[in-house]
CSV table of C-alpha atoms in Angstrom, one decimal:
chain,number,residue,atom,x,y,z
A,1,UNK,CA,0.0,0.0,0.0
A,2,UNK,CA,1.6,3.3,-0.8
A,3,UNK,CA,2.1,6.4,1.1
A,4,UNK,CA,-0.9,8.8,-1.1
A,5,UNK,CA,-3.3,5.5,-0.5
A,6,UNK,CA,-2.7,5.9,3.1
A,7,UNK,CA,-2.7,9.5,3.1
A,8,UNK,CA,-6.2,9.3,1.2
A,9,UNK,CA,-7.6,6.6,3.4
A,10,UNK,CA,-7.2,8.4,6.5
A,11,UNK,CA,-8.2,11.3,5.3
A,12,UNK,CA,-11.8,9.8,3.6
A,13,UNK,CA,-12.8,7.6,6.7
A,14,UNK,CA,-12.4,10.6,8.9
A,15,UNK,CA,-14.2,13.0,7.1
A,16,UNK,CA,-17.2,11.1,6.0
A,17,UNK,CA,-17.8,11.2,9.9
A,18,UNK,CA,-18.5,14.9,9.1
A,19,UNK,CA,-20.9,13.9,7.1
A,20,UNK,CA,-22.0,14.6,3.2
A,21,UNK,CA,-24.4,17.5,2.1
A,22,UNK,CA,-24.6,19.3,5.0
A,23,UNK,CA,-23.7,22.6,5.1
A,24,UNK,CA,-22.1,24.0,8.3
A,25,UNK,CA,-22.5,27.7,9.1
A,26,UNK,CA,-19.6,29.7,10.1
A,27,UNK,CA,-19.2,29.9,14.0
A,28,UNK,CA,-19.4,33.4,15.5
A,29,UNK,CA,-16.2,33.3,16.8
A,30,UNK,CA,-13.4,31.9,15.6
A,31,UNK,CA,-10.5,30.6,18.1
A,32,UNK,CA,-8.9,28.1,15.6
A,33,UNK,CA,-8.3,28.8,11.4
A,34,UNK,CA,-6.8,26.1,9.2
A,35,UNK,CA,-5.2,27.1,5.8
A,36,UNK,CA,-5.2,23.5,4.2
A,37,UNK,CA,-2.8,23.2,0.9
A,38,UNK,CA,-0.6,21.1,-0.6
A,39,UNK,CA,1.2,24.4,-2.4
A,40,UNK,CA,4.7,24.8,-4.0
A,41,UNK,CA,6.9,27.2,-2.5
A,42,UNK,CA,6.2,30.3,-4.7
A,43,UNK,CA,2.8,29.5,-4.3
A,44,UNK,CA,3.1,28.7,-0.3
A,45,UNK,CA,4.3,32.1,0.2
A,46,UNK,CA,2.0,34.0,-1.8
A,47,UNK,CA,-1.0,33.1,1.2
A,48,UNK,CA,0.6,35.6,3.1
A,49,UNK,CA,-1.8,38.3,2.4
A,50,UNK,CA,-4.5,36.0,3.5
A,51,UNK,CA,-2.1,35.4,6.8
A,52,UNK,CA,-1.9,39.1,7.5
A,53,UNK,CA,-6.1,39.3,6.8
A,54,UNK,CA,-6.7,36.6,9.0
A,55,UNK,CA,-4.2,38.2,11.7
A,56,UNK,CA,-5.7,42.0,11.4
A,57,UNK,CA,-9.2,40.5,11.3
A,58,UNK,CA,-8.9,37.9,14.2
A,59,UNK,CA,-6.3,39.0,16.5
A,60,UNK,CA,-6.3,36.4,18.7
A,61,UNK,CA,-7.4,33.2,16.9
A,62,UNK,CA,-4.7,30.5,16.6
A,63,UNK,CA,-3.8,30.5,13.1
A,64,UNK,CA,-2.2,27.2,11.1
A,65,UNK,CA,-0.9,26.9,8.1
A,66,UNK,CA,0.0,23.1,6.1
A,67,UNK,CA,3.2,23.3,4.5
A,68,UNK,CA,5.4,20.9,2.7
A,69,UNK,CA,7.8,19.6,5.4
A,70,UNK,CA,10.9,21.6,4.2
A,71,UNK,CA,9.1,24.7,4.1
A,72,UNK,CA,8.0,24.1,7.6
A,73,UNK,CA,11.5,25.9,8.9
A,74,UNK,CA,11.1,29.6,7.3
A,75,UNK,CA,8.2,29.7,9.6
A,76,UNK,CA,9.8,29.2,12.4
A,77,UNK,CA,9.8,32.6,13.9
A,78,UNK,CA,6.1,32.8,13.3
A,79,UNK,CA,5.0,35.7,11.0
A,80,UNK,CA,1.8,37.0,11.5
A,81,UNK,CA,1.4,34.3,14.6
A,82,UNK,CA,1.2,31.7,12.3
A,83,UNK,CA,2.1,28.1,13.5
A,84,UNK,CA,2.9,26.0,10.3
A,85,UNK,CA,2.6,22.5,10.1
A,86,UNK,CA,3.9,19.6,7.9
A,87,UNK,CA,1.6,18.1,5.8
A,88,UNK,CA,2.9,15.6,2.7
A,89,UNK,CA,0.4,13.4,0.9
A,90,UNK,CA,3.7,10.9,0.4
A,91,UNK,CA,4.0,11.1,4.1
A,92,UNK,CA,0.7,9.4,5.9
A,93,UNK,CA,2.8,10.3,9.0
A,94,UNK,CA,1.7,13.8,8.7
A,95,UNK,CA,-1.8,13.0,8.0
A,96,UNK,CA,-2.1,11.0,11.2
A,97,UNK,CA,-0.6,13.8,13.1
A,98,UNK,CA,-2.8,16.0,11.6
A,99,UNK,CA,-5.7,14.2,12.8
A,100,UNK,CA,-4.9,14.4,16.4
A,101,UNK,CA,-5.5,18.1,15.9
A,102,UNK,CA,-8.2,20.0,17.9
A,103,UNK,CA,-11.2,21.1,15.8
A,104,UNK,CA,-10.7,24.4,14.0
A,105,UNK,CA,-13.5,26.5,13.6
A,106,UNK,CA,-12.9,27.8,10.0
A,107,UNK,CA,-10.7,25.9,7.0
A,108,UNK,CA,-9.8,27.8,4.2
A,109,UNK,CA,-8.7,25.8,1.5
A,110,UNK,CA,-6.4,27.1,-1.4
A,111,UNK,CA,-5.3,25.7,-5.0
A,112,UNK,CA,-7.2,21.8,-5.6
A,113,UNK,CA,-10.2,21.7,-3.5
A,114,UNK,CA,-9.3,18.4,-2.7
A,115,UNK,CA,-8.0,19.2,0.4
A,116,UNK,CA,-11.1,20.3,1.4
A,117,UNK,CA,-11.4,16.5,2.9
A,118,UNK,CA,-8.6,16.8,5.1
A,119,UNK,CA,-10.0,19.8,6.4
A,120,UNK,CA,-13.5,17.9,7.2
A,121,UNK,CA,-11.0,15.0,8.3
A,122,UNK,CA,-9.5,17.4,10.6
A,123,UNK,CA,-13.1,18.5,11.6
A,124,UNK,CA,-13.0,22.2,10.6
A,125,UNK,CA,-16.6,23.1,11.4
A,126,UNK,CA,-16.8,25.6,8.0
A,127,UNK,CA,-15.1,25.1,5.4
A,128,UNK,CA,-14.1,27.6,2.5
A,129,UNK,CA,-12.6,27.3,-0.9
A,130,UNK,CA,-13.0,29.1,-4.5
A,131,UNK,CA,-15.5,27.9,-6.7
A,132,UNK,CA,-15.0,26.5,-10.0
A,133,UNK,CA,-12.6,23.5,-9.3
A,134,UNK,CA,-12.6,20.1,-12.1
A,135,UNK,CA,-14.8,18.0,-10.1
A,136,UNK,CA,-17.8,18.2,-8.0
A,137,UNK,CA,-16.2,15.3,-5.3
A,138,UNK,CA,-13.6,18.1,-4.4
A,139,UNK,CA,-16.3,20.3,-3.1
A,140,UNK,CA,-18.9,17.6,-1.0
A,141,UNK,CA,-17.2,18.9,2.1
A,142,UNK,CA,-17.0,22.6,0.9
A,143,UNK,CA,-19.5,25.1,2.9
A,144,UNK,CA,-19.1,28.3,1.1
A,145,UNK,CA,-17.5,28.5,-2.5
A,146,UNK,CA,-16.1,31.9,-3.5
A,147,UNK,CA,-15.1,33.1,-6.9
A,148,UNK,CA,-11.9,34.2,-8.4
A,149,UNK,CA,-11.6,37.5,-9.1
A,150,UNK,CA,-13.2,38.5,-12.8
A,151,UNK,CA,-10.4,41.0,-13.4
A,152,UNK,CA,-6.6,41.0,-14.1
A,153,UNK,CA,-5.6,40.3,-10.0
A,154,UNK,CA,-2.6,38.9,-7.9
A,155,UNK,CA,-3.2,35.9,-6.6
A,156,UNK,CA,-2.2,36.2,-3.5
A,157,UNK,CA,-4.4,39.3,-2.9
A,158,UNK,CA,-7.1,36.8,-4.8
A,159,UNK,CA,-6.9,34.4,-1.9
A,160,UNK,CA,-7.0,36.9,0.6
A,161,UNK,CA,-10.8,37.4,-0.7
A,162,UNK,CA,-11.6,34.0,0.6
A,163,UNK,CA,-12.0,35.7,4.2
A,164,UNK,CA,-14.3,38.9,4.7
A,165,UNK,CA,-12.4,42.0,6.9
A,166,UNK,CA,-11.0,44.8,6.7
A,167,UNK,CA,-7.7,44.9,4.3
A,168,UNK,CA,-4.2,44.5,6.7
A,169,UNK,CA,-1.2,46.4,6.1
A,170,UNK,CA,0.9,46.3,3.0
A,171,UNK,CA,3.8,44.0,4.1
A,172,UNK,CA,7.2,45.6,5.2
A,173,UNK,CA,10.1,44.0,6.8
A,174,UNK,CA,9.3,43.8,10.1
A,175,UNK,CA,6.4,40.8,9.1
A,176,UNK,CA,8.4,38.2,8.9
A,177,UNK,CA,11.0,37.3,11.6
A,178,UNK,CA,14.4,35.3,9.9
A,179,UNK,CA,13.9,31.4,10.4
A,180,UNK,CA,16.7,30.1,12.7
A,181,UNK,CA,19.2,28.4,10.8
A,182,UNK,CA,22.3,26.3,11.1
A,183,UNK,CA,25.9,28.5,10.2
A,184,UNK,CA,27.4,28.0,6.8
A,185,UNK,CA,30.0,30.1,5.2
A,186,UNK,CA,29.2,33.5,4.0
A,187,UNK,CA,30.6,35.9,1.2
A,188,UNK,CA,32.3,38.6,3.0
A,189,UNK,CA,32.1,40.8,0.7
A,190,UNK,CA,28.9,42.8,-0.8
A,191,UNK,CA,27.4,40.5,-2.8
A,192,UNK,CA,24.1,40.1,-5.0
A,193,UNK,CA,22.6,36.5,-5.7
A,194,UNK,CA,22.0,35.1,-8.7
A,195,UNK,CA,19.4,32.2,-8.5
A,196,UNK,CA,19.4,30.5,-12.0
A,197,UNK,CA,17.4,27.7,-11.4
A,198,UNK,CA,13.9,26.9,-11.8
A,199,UNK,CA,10.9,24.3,-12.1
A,200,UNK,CA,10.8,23.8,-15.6
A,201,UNK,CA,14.1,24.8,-18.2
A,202,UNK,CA,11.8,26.7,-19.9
A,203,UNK,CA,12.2,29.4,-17.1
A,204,UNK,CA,16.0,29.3,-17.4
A,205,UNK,CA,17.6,32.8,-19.0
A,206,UNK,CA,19.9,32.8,-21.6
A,207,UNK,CA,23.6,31.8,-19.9
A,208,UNK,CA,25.4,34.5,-21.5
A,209,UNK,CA,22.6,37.3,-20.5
A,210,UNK,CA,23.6,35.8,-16.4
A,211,UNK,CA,27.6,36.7,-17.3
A,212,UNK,CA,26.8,39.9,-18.8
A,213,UNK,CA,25.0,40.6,-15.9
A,214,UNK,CA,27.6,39.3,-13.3
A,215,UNK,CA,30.6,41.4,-15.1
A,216,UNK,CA,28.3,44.3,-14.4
A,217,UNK,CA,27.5,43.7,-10.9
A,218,UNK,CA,31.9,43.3,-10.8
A,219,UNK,CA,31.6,47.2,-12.2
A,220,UNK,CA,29.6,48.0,-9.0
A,221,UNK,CA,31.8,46.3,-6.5
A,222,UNK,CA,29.6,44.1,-6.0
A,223,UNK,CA,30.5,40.1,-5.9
A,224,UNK,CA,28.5,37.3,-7.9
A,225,UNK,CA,27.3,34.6,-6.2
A,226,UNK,CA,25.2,31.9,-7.6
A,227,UNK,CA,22.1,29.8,-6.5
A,228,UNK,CA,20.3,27.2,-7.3
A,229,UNK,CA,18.2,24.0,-5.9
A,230,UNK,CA,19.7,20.3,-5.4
A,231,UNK,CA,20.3,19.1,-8.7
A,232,UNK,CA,20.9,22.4,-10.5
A,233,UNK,CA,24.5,22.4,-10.0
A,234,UNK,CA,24.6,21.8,-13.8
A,235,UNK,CA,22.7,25.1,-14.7
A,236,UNK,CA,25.0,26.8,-12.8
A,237,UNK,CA,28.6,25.1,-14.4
A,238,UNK,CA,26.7,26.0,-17.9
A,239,UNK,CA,27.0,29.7,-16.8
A,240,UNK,CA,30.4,29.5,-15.5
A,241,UNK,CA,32.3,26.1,-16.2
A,242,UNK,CA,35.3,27.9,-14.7
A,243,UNK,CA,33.9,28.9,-11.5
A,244,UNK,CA,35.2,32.4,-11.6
A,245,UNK,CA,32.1,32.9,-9.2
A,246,UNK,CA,31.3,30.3,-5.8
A,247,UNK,CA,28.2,28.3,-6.1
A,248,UNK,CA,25.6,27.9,-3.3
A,249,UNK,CA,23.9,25.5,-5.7
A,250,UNK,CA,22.3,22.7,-3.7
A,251,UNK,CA,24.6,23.2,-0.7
A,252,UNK,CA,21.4,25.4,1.4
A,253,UNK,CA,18.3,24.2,3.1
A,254,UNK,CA,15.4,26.9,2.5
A,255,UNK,CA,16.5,28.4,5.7
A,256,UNK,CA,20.0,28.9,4.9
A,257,UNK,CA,18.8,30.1,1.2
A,258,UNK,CA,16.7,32.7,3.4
A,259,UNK,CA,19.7,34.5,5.4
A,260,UNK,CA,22.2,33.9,2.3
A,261,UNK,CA,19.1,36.2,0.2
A,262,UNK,CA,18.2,38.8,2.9
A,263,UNK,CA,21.9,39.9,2.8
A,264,UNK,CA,22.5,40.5,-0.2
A,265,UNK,CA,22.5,43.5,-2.0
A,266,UNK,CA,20.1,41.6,-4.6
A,267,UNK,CA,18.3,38.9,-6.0
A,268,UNK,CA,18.1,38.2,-9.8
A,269,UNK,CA,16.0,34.9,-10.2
A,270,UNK,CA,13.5,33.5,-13.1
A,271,UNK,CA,9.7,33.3,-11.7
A,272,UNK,CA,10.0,30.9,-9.1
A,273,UNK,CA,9.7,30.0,-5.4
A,274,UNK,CA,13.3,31.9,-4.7
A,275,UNK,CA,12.3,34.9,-6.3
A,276,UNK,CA,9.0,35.0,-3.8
A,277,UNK,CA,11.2,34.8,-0.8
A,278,UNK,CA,13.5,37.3,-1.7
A,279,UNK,CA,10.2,39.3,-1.2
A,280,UNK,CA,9.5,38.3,1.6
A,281,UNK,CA,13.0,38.8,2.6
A,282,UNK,CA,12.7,42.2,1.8
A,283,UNK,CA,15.4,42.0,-0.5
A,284,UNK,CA,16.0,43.9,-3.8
A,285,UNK,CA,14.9,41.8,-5.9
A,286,UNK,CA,14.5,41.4,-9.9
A,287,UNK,CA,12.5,38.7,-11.0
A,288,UNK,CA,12.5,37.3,-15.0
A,289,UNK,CA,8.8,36.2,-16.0
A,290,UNK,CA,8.9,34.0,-19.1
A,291,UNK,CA,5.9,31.8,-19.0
A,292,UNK,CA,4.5,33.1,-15.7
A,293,UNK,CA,2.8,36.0,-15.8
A,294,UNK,CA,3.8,38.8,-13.9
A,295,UNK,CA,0.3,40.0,-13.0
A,296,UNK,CA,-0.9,36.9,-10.8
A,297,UNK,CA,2.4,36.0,-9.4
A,298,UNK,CA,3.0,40.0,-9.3
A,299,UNK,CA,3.3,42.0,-6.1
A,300,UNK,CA,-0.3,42.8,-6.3
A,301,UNK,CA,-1.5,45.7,-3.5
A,302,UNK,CA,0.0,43.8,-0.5
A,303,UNK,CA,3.7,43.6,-1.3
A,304,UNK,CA,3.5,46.9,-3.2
A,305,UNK,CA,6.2,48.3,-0.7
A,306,UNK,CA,8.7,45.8,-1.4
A,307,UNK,CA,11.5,46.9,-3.0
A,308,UNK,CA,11.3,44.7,-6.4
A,309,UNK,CA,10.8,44.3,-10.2
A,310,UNK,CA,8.9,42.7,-12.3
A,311,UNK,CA,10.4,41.9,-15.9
A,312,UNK,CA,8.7,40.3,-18.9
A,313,UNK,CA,7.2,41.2,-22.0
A,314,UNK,CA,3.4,42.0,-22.5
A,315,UNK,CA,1.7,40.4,-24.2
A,316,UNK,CA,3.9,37.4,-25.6
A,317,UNK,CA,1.8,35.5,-28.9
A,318,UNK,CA,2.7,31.8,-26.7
A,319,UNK,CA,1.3,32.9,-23.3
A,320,UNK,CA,-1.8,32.3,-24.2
A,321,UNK,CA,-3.2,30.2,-22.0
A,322,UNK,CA,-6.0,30.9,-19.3
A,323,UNK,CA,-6.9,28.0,-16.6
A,324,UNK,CA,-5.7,28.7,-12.9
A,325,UNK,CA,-5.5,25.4,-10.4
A,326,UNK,CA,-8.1,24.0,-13.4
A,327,UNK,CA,-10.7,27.0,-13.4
A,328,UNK,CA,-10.4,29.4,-16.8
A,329,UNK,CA,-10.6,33.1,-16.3
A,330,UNK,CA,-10.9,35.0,-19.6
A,331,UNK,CA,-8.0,37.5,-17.9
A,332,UNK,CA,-5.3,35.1,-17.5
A,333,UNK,CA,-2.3,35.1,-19.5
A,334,UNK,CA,0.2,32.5,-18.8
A,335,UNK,CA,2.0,29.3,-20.5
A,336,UNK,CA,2.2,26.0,-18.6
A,337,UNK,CA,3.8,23.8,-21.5
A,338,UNK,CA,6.3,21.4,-21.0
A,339,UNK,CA,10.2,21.2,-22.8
A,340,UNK,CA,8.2,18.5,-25.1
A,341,UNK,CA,6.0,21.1,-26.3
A,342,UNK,CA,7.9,23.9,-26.4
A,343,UNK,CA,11.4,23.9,-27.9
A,344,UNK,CA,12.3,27.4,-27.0
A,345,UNK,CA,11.8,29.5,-24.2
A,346,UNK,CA,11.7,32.6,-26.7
A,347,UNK,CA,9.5,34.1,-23.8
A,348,UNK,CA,12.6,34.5,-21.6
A,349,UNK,CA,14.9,34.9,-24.7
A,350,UNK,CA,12.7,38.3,-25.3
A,351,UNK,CA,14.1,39.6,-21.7
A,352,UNK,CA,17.3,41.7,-22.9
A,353,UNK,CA,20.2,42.2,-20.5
A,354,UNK,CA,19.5,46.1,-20.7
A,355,UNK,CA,16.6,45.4,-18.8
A,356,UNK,CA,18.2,43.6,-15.8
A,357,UNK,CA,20.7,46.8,-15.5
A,358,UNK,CA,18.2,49.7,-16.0
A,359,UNK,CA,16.2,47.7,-12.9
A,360,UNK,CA,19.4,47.3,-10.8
A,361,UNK,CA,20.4,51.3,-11.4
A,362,UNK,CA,16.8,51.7,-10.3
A,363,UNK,CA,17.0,49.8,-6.8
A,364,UNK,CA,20.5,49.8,-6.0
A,365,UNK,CA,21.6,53.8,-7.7
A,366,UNK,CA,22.9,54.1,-11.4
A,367,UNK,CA,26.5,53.3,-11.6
A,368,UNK,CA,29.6,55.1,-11.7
């Protein structure tokens, strides 16, 4: 029997104890809020607006967020309050510890509505998602279904609509305290990171556009170093095959990655989990959008203060596609194909080197 049946299993017996078609009104006050997810990183740390809403709005409800086990650690020093647990569907171990929860008075589940069963398994006593999802099994468990926004919207500031309240605070440093972390070995000297890694190669920038950039960031007194996830040591050593620059390339946990980011005088990174913790980080941060769009995974009204850019080129013929965790919205604009459909990433190709300087005069001060 594999890990996801067991995950499943446990999840379906307990929440068929919740029972099917009834609809469970929200409780007048809520002590206990689950957000309930099974979210990459990127996508992990774009709930933080509906953190902070939840926070402003319920000031002193326990608030718990499901994250993949490694993310678990950059919550450690508990922004907005938050307590994050673990939560793997290839680990049943952190199903059964989620059952031994308490009840929670409100779920609010994000992305696949699926997850709406672990919520009723971890008897949340209303349970909200967004409408639309592929199948009506997702939603048995679902109370109140809320639509996604029907004009061009972030999504993080989208998700946030899935509580009511007043608005919180744009985000500014102070939100989120650093994530303890074990010592490694630091650049002493000012540096700027350059993560070149990403989900798909079709996010990867053109090698020689990363070495233009490095030279100029030399120009500024300012060292190269360069970043990238377990197994992307390769993208890296395609950039520089002589290592005229050191390599933090799967060498870092996420927490590490954190503290090596929030010191550096910038972040350069394709659209991808990195770049959205450089945001958080408060770090100044450039981000490359080839097939994302820079709109939904944009710093929408919350993260408006953070000192960042947004590069792409709108619109792109290719990005032409318009679903969104399986619903279609008539404003979306992105491109989800794999390498096998898509030879090129002419997307990030269009991205020109001139670009990436004009934004780093803008946030670090023209050069000499």
């Amino acid at each position: 029997m594999g890990e996801r049946f067991k995950t499943r299993t446990l999840a379906v017996s307990r929440a068929l104890a919740r029972g099917i078609g009834w609809r469970h009104a929200l409780p007048s006050k809520l002590d206990r809020v689950l957000v309930a997810h099974n979210l990459l990183l990127g996508d992990t740390l774009m709930l933080t607006p509906l953190l902070a809403k939840l926070r402003a709005n319920h000031p002193a409800a326990e608030i718990t967020l499901l994250a993949a086990p490694p993310f678990v650690a950059l919550y450690h020093g508990r922004p907005y309050g938050v307590r994050a647990l673990p939560f793997s569907p290839s680990s049943s171990a952190t199903t059964r510890a989620l059952l031994e929860e308490e009840a929670f008075d409100l779920a609010i589940v994000v992305g696949d509505n699926r997850y709406s069963w672990l919520a009723a398994a971890m008897r949340a006593r209303h349970i909200v998602a967004h409408a639309g999802d592929s199948s009506w099994t997702k939603d048995v468990f679902v109370d109140e279904q809320r639509p996604y926004s029907s004009t061009p919207e972030a999504w993080g500031d989208m998700v946030a609509s899935l509580v009511d309240g007043a608005e919180p605070p744009r985000y500014s440093r102070s939100d989120w305290p650093a994530p303890a972390f074990t010592p490694f070995e630091r650049p002493a000297r000012p540096y700027a990171v350059l993560h070149v890694g990403a989900s798909t190669p079709l996010k990867y920038w053109v090698p020689s556009r990363w070495k233009e950039v490095a030279a100029d960031l030399e120009r500024r007194g300012i060292d190269t170093v360069w970043s990238g996830g377990h197994g992307e040591e390769a993208v890296v050593s395609a950039i520089d095959p002589a290592g005229r620059h050191p390599s933090y390339a799967g060498r870092l946990d996420l927490a590490q990655l954190w503290h090596l980011i929030s010191g550096a005088r910038a972040l350069i990174a394709p659209d991808t989990g990195v770049a959205h913790m450089g945001r958080a980080a408060f770090t100044p941060s450039i981000t490359l959008f080839g097939p994302g769009s820079a709109v939904l995974c944009g710093s929408g009204d919350f993260w408006s203060d953070a000192p960042q850019r947004a590069l792409t080129v709108d619109p792109f013929p290719c990005r032409d596609q318009r679903v969104l965790f399986r619903r279609e919205l008539d404003w979306v604009r992105r491109c989800t194909r794999t390498p096998a459909q898509c030879a090129s990433p002419r997307c990030m190709e269009a991205i020109g080197v001139d670009r990436v300087l004009q934004a780093l005069d803008e946030l670090l001060g023209a050069r000499g």
